[in-house]
Short mmCIF file of C-alpha atoms in Angstrom, two decimals:
data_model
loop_
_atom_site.label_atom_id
_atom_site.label_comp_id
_atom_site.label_asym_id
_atom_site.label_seq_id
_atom_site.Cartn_x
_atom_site.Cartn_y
_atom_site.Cartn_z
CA UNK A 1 -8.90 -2.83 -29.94
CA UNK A 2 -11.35 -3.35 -26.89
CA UNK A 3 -10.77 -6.32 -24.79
CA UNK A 4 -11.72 -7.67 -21.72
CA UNK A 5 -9.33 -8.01 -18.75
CA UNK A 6 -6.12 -8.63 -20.07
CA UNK A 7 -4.49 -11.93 -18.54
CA UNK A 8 -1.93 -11.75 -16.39
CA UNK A 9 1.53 -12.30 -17.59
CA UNK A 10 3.28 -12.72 -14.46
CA UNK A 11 6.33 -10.40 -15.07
CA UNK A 12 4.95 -7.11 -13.25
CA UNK A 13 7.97 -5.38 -12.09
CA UNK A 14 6.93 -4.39 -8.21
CA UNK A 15 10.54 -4.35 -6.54
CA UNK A 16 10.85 -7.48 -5.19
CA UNK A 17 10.76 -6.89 -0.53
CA UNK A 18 13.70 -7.77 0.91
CA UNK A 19 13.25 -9.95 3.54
CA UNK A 20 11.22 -8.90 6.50
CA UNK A 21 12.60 -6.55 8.56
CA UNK A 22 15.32 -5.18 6.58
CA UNK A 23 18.91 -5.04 7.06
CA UNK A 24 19.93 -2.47 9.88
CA UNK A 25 20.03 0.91 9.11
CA UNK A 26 21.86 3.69 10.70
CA UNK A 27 20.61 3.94 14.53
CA UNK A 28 19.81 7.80 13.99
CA UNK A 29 17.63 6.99 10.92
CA UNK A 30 15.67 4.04 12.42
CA UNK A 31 15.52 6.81 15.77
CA UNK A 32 14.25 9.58 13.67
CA UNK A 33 11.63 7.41 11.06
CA UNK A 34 10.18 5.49 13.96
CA UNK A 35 9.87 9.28 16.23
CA UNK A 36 7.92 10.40 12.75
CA UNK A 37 6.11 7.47 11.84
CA UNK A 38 4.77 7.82 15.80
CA UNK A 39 3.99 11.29 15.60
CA UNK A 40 1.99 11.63 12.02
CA UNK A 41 0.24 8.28 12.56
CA UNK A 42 -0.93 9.15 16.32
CA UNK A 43 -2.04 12.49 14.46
CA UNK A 44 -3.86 11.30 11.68
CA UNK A 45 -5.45 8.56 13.87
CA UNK A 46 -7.44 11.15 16.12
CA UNK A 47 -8.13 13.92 13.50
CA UNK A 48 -9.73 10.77 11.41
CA UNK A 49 -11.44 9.43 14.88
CA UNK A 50 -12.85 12.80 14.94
CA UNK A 51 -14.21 13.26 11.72
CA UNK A 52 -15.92 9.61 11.09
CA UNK A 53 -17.73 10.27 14.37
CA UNK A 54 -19.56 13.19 12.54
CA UNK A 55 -20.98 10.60 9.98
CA UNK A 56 -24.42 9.01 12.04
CA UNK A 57 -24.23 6.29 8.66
CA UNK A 58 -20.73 5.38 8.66
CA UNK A 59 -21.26 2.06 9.27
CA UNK A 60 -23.52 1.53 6.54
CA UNK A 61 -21.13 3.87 4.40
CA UNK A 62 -18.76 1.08 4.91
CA UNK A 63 -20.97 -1.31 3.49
CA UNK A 64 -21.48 0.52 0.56
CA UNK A 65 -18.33 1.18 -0.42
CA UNK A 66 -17.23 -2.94 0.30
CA UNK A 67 -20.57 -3.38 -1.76
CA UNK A 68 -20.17 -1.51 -4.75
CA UNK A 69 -16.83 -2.25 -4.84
CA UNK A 70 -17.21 -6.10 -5.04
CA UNK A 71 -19.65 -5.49 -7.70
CA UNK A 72 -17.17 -4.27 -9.90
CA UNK A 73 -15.17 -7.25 -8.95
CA UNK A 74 -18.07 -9.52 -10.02
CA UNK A 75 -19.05 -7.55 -13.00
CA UNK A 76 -15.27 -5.79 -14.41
CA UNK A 77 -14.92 -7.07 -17.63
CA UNK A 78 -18.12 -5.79 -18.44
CA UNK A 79 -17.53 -2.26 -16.91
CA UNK A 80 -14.63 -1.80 -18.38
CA UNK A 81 -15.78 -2.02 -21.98
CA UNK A 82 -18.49 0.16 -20.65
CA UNK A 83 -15.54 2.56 -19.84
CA UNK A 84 -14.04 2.61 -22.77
CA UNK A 85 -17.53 3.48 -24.68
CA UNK A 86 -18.18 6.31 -22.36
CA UNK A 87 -14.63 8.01 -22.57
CA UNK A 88 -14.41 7.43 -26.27
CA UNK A 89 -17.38 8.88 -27.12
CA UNK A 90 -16.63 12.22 -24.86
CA UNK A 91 -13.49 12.33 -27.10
CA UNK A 92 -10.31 10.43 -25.05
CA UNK A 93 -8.40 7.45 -26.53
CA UNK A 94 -8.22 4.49 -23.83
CA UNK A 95 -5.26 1.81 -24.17
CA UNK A 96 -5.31 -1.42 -22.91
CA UNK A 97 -1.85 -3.05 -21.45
CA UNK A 98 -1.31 -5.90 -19.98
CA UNK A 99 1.75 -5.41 -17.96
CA UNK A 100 4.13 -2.48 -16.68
CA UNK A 101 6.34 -2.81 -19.93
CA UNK A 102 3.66 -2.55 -22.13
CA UNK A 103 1.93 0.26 -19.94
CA UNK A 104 5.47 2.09 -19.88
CA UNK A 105 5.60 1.68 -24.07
CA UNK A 106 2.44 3.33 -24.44
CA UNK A 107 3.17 6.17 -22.14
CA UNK A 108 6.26 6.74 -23.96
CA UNK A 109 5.73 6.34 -27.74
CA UNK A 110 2.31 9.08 -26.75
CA UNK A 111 4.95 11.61 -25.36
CA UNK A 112 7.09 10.94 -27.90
CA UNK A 113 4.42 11.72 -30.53
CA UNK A 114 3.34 14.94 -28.37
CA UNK A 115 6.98 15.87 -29.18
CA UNK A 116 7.69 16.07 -25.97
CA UNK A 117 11.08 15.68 -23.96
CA UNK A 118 9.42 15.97 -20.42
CA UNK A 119 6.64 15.41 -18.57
CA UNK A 120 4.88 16.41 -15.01
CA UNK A 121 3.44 13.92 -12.90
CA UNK A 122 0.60 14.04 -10.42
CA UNK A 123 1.08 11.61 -7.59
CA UNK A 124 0.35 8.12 -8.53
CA UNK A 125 0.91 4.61 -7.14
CA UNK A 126 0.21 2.62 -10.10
CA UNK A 127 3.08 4.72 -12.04
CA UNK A 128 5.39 3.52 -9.18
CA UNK A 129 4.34 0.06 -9.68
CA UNK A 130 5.00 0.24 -13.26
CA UNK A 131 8.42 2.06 -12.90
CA UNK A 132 6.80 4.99 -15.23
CA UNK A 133 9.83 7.42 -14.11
CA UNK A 134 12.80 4.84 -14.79
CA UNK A 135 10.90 3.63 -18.43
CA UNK A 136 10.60 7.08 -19.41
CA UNK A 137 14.34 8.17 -18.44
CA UNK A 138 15.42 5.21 -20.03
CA UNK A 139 13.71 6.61 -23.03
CA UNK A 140 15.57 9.72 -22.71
CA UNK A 141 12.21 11.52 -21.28
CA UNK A 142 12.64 13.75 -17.80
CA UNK A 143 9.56 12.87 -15.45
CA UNK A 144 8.86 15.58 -12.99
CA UNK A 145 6.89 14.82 -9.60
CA UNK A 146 4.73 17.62 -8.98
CA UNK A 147 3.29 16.43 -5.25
CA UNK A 148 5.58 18.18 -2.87
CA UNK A 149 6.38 14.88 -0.93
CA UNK A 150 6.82 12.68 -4.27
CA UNK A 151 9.00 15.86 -5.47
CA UNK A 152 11.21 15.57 -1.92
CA UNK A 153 11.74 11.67 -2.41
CA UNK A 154 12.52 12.07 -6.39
CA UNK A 155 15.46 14.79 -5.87
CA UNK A 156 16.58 12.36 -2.76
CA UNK A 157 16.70 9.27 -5.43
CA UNK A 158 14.79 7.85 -2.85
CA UNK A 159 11.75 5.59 -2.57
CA UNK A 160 7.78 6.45 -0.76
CA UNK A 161 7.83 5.30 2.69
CA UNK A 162 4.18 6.07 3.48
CA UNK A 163 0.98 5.80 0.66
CA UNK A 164 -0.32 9.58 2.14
CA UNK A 165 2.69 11.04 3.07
CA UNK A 166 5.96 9.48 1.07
CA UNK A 167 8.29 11.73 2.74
CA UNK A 168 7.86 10.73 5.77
CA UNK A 169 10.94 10.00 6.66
CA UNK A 170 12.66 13.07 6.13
CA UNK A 171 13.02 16.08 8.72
CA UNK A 172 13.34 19.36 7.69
CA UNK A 173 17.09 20.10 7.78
CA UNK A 174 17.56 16.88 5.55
CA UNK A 175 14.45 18.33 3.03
CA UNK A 176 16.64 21.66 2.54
CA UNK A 177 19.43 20.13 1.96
CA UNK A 178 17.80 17.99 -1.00
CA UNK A 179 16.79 21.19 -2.32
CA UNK A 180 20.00 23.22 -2.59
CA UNK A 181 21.89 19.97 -3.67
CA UNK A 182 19.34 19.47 -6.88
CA UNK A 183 17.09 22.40 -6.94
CA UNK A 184 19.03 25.19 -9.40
CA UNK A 185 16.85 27.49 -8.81
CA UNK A 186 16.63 27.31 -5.09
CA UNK A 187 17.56 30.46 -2.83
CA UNK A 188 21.07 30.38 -1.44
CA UNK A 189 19.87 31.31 2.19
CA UNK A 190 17.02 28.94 1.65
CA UNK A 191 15.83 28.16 5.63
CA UNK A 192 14.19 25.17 7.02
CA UNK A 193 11.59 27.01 8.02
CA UNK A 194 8.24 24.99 6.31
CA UNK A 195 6.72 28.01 4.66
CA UNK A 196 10.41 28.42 3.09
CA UNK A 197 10.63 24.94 1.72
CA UNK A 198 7.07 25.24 0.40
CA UNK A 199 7.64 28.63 -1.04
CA UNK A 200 10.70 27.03 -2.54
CA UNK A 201 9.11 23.89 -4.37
CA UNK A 202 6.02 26.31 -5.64
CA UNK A 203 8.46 28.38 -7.63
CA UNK A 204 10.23 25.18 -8.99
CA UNK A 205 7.10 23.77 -9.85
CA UNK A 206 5.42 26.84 -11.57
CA UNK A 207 7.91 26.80 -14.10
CA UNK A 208 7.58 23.07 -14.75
CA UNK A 209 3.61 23.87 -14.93
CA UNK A 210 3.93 26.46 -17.38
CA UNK A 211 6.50 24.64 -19.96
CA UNK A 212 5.07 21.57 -20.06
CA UNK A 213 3.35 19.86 -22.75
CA UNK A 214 2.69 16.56 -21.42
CA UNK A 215 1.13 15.35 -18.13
CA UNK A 216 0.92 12.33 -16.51
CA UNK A 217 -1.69 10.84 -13.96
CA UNK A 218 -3.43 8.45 -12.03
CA UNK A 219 -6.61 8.37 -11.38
CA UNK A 220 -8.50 7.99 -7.16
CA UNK A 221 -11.80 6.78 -9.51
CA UNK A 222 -12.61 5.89 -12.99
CA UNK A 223 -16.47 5.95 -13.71
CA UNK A 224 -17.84 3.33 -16.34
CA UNK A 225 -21.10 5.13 -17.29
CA UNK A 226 -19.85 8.50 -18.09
CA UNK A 227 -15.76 7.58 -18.58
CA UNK A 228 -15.14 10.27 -16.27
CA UNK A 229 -11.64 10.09 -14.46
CA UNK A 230 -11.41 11.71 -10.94
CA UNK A 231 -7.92 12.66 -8.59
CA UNK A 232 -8.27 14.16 -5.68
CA UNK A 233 -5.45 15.74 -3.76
CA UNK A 234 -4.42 17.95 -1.29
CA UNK A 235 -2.22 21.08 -3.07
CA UNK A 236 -3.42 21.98 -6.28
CA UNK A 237 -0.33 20.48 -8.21
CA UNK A 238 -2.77 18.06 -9.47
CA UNK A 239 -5.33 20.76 -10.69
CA UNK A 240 -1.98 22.42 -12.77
CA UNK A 241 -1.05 18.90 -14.25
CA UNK A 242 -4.67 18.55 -15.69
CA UNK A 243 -5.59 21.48 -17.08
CA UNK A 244 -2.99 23.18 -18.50
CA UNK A 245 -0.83 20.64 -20.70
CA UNK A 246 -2.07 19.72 -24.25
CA UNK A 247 -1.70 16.06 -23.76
CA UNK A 248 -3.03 14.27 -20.66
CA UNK A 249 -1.81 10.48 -20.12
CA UNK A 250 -3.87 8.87 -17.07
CA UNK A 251 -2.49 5.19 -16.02
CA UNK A 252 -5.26 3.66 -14.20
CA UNK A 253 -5.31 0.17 -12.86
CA UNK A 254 -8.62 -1.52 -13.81
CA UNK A 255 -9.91 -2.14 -10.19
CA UNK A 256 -10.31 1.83 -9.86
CA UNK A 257 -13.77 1.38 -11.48
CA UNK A 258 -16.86 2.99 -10.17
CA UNK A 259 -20.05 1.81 -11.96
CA UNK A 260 -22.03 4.63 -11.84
CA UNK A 261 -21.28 8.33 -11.50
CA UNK A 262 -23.79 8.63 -8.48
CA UNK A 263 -21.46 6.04 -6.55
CA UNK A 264 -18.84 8.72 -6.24
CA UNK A 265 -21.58 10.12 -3.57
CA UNK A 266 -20.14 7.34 -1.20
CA UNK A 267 -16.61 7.04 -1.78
CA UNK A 268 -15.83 10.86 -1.23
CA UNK A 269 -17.14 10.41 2.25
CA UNK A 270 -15.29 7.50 2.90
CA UNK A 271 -11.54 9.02 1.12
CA UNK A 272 -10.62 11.98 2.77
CA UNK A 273 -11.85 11.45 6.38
CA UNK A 274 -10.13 8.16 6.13
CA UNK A 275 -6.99 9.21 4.65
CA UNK A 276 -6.37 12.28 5.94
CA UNK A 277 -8.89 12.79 8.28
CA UNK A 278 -11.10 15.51 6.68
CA UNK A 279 -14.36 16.28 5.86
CA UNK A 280 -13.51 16.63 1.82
CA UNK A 281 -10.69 16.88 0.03
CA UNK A 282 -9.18 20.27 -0.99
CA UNK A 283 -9.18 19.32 -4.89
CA UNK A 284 -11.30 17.03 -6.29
CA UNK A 285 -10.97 17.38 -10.15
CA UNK A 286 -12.88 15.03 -12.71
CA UNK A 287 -12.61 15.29 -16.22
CA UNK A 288 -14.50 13.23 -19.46
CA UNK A 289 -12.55 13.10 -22.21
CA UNK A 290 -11.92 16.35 -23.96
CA UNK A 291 -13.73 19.53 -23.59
CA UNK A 292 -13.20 21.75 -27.10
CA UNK A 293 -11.22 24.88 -25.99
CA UNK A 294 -10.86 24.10 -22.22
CA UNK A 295 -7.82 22.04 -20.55
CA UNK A 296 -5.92 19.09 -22.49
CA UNK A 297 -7.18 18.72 -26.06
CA UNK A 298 -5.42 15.32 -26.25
CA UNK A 299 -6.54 12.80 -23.54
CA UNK A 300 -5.37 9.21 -22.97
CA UNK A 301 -6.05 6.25 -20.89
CA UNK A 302 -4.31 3.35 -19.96
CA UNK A 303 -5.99 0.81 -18.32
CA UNK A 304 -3.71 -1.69 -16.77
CA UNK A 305 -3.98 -5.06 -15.59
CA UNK A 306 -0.44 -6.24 -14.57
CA UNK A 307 -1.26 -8.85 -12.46
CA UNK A 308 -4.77 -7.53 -11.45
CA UNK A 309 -6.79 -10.57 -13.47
CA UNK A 310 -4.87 -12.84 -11.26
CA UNK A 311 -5.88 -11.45 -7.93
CA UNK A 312 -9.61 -11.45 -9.41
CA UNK A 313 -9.16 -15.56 -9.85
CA UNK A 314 -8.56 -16.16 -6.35
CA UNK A 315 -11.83 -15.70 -4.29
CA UNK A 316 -10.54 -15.27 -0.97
CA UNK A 317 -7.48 -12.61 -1.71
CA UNK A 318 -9.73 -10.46 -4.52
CA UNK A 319 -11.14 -8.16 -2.01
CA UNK A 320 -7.34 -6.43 -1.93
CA UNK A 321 -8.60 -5.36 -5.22
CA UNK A 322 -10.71 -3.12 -3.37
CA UNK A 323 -8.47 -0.72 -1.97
CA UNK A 324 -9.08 2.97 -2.31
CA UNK A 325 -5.33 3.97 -0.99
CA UNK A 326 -6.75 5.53 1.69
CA UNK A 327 -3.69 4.22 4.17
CA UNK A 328 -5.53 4.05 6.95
CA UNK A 329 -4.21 0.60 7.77
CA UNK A 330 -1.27 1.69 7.65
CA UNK A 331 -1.67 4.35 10.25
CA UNK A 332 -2.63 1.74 12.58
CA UNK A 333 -0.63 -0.90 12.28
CA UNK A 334 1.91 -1.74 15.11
CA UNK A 335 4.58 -3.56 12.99
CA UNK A 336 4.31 -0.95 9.88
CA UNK A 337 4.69 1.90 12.80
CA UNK A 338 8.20 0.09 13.81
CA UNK A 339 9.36 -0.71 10.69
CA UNK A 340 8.67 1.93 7.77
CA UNK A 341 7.37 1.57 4.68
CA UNK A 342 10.59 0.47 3.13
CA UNK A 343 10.84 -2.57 4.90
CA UNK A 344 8.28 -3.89 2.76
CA UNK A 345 10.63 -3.18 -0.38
CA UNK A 346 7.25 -2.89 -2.42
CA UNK A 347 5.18 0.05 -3.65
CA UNK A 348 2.34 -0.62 -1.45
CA UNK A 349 3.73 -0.67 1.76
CA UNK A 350 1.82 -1.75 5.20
CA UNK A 351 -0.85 -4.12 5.52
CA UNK A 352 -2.53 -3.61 2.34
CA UNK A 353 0.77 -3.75 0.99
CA UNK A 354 1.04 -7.00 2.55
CA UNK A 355 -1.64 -8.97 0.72
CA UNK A 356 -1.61 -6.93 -2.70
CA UNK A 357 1.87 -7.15 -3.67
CA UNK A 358 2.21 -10.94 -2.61
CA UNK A 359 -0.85 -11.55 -5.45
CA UNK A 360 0.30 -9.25 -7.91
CA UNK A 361 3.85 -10.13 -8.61
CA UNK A 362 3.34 -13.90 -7.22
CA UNK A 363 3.40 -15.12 -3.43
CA UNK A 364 6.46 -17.07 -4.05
CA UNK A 365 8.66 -13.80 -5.03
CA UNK A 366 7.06 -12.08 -1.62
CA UNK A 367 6.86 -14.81 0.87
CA UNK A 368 7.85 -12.70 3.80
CA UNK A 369 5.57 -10.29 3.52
CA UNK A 370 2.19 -12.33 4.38
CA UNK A 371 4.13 -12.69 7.54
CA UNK A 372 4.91 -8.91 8.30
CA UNK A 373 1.36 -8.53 10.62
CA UNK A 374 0.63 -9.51 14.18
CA UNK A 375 -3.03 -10.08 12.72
CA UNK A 376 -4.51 -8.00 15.44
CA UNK A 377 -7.56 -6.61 13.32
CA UNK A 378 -6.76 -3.17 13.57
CA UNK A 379 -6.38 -2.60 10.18
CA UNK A 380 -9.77 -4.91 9.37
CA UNK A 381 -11.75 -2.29 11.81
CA UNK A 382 -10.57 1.13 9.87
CA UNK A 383 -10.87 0.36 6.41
CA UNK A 384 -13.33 1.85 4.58
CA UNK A 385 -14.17 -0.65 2.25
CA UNK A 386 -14.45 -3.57 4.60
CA UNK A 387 -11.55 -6.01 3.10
CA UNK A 388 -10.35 -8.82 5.79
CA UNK A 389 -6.36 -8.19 5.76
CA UNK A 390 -6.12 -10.43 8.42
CA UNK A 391 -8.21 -12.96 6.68
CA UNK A 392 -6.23 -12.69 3.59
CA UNK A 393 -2.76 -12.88 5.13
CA UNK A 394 -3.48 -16.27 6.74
CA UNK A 395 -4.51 -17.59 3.23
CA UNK A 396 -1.66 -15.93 1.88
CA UNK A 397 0.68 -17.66 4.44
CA UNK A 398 -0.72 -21.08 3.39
CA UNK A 399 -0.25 -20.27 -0.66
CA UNK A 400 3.40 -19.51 0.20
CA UNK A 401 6.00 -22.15 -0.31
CA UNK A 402 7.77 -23.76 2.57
CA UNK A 403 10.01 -26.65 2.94
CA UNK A 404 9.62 -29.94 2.80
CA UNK A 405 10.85 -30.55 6.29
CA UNK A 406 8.24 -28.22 7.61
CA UNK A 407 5.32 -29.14 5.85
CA UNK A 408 6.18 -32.66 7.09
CA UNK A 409 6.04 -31.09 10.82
CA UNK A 410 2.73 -29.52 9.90
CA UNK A 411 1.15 -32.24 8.71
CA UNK A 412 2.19 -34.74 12.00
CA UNK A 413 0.86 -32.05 14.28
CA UNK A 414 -2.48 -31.35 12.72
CA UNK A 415 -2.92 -35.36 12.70
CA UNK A 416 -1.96 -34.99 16.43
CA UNK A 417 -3.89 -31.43 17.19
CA UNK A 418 -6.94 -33.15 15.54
CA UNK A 419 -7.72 -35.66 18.10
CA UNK A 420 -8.05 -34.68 21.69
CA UNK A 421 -6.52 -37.84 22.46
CA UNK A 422 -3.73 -37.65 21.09
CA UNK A 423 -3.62 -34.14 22.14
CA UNK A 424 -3.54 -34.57 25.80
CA UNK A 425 -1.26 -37.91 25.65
CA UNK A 426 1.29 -35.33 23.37
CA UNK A 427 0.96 -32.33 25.68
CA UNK A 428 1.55 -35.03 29.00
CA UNK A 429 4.85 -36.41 27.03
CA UNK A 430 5.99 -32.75 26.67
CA UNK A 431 5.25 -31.32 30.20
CA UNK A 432 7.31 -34.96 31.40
CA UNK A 433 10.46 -34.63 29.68
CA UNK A 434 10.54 -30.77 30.04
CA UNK A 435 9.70 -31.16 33.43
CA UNK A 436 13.20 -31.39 34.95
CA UNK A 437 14.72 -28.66 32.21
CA UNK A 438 11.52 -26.46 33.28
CA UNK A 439 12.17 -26.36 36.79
CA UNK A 440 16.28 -25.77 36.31
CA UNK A 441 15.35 -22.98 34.17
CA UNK A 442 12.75 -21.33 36.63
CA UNK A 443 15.46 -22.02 39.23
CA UNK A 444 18.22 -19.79 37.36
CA UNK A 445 16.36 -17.30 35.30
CA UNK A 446 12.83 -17.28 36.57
CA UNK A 447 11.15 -17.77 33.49
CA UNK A 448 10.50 -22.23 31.56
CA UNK A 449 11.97 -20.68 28.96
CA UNK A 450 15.03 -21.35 26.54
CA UNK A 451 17.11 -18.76 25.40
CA UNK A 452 19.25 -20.74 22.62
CA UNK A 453 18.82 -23.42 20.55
CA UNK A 454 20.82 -25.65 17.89
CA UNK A 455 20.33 -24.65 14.54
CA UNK A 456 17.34 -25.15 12.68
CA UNK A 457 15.91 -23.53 15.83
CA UNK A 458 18.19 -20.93 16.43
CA UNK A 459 16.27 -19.03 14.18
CA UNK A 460 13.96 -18.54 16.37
CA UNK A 461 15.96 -17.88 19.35
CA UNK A 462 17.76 -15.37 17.57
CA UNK A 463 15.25 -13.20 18.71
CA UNK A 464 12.70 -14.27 21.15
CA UNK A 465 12.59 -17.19 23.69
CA UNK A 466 11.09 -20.76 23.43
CA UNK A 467 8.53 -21.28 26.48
CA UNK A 468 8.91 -24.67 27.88
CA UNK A 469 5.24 -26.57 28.65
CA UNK A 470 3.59 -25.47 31.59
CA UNK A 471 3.58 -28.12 34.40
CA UNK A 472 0.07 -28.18 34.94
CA UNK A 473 -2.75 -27.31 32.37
CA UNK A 474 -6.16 -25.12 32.35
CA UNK A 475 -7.87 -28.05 32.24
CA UNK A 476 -5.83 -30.06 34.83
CA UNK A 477 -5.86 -26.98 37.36
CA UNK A 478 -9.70 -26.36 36.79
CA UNK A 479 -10.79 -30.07 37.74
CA UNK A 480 -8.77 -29.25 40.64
CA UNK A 481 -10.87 -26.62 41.52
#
């Protein structure tokens, strides 16, 4: 039955982070992610420096893309029934759910009816945000990842650590042994050598390609006048998963709406030099419903909202909904470079990470995370679509919940920081009873600073120091002058 949005229900079932950073990890595998992380995001940074200064229009591409897409933001419910139209009529089936579970019941009861006991994937993030893979094992269904990074994570029973490249944190000694230990078709003098790996995974996944009568994808795009879906990709896995099963299942999120086939035109400039800095994408495959005789004769598409209607209600965070998962935020951010993706603990790691899981699953079940940013603006100046992480951290920091005793300390200083007044009488009672402490502390350690505190503000001293008031101010010193 068509519907618009459907409201939010509050239970998605995006892992709940831990709390930011995570507990320590061996020092060899924080050595070796960090080493990585350095090396692919310095990489991508220039080749994608290099490519957007071949586009004279950038800028205003930019603007198109943050345009169009808060059309659709202003206009969804609308689109999407506009969607559904268009892809019916070429001949697909479209589903509406709610949340993951009933995204995940869907997916299952249509491979069940395919009579299926397995399915391929192509990569997709919203089918990790559902928990697709554990619903469908659960089921007693096999899920194959067909992406060679997705594939390296799944045999590792591991989780993405990067949006672009998941398997980031692996080297290539650890990748082969993944592959003898669950690959049983895997040579026994299987190398590290790259070309061996990859020669390796395309034999294990040409079988999988060739048996299997059920695939499963997301969608990069989903077009509302013509109900075309579009993936685009980098090996040609994708390409296998949707054209040669008989039943296609596509779980799309409902912000991945484009409303007119023509606005494509913009957003394949903007993906692939801003994801992985090039020119176009080696596979870009789009598809409208069924086509008689030619690739999956049974289509399906799940639009879901899990949470999505939610971040639409608030009009400051809704622009997260614009994201085109290009991760170029995260290739610049300082604190995602130290930390990893899976010190977020969510699907969506890094600073879009940061402001989209907090809305979807609820800010009070991610507090942390609207705290995991310097707010430098790095991430505000590469994104393609224009959204203000920074911006939307700061609100998100305000929606979070904090206690009582500092929301009491909060209020007393903005009554103090709001009068300069009381402002200078507060920062001339600070500089006169640190005064004494400030000069001991220069005297012994050459620094006004504190290096332990009693406990509640040992927390902070844990790991950084307190800076004791200066003992003359700007002001003070420039009247001087």
């Amino acid at each position: 039955m068509t519907a618009p949005i459907a409201p939010a229900t509050g239970d998605g079932r995006i892992r709940t982070p831990l709390p930011f950073p995570t507990a320590a990890r061996p020092a060899v595998a924080d050595t070796q992610l960090r080493a990585n992380l350095h090396r692919a995001t310095r990489t991508i940074r220039a080749k994608r420096a290099r490519v957007v200064d071949e586009v004279p229009d950038w800028a205003a591409l930019r603007d198109a893309g943050s345009a169009i897409k808060a059309d659709v933001q202003r206009r969804l419910p609308e689109l999407l029934e506009q969607f559904e139209a268009s892809a019916t009529a070429a001949g697909a089936t479209v589903h509406w759910a709610r949340d993951a579970a009933e995204a995940c019941r869907i997916v299952v009861e249509l491979t069940r009816a395919a009579g299926a006991d397995e399915v391929v994937k192509v990569k997709s993030m919203a089918t990790q945000e559902i928990e697709l893979n554990e619903a469908l094992e659960a089921a007693g269904i096999a899920a194959y990842e067909t992406d060679l990074a997705e594939l390296i994570v799944q045999l590792g029973d591991d989780t993405p650590s990067h949006i672009l490249v998941p398997a980031i944190h692996y080297n290539r000694t650890q990748i082969r042994e993944i592959f003898q230990r669950r690959m049983p078709d895997v040579p026994a003098d299987l190398t590290d050598e790259p070309s061996a790996l990859a020669e390796a995974a395309r034999v294990h996944l040409r079988r999988r390609f060739l048996s299997a009568r059920v695939a499963v994808s997301g969608a990069n795009f989903a077009v509302a006048d013509t109900g075309t879906l579009v993936v685009v990709e980098s090996e040609g896995n994708g390409r296998m998963c949707l054209t040669l099963p008989e039943t296609l299942i596509s779980v799309v999120g409902v912000e991945k709406l484009l409303p007119t086939f023509g606005d494509l035109e913009v957003f394949l400039q903007l993906l692939p030099r801003s994801s992985t800095g090039e020119r176009m994408n080696p596979y870009t495959s789009m598809w409208t419903g069924v086509t008689p005789g030619d690739g999956p004769q049974d289509v399906h598409v799940v639009l879901v909202d899990n949470g999505r209607s939610a971040v639409l209600a608030d009009p400051v965070g809704r622009p997260a909904l614009s994201c085109i998962r290009c991760s170029a935020c995260l290739n610049v951010c300082p604190v995602y470079e130290r930390a990893g993706g899976h010190a977020y603990g969510s699907v969506y790691p890094g600073p879009i990470g940061a402001i989209l899981s907090p809305q979807l699953t609820g800010v009070a079940d991610n507090a942390s995370l609207p705290y995991a940013s310097t707010l430098c603006g790095a991430c505000y100046d590469v994104c393609p679509v224009k959204i203000n992480i920074p911006e939307i951290l700061v609100h998100l920091r305000q929606e979070a919940p904090h206690p009582p005793a500092e929301r009491a300390a909060m209020r007393v200083l903005s009554w103090v920081m709001r009068s300069p007044r009381r402002w200078a009488a507060a920062l001339h009672l600070a500089r006169a009873g640190a005064g004494p402490l400030g000069a001991y502390r220069e005297r012994r350690a050459g620094a006004r600073t504190l290096r332990k505190l009693p406990w509640p503000a040992s927390a902070w001293t844990r790991s950084r120091d307190v800076p004791l008031p200066a003992p003359q101010t700007f002001r003070e010193w420039w009247n001087k002058q």
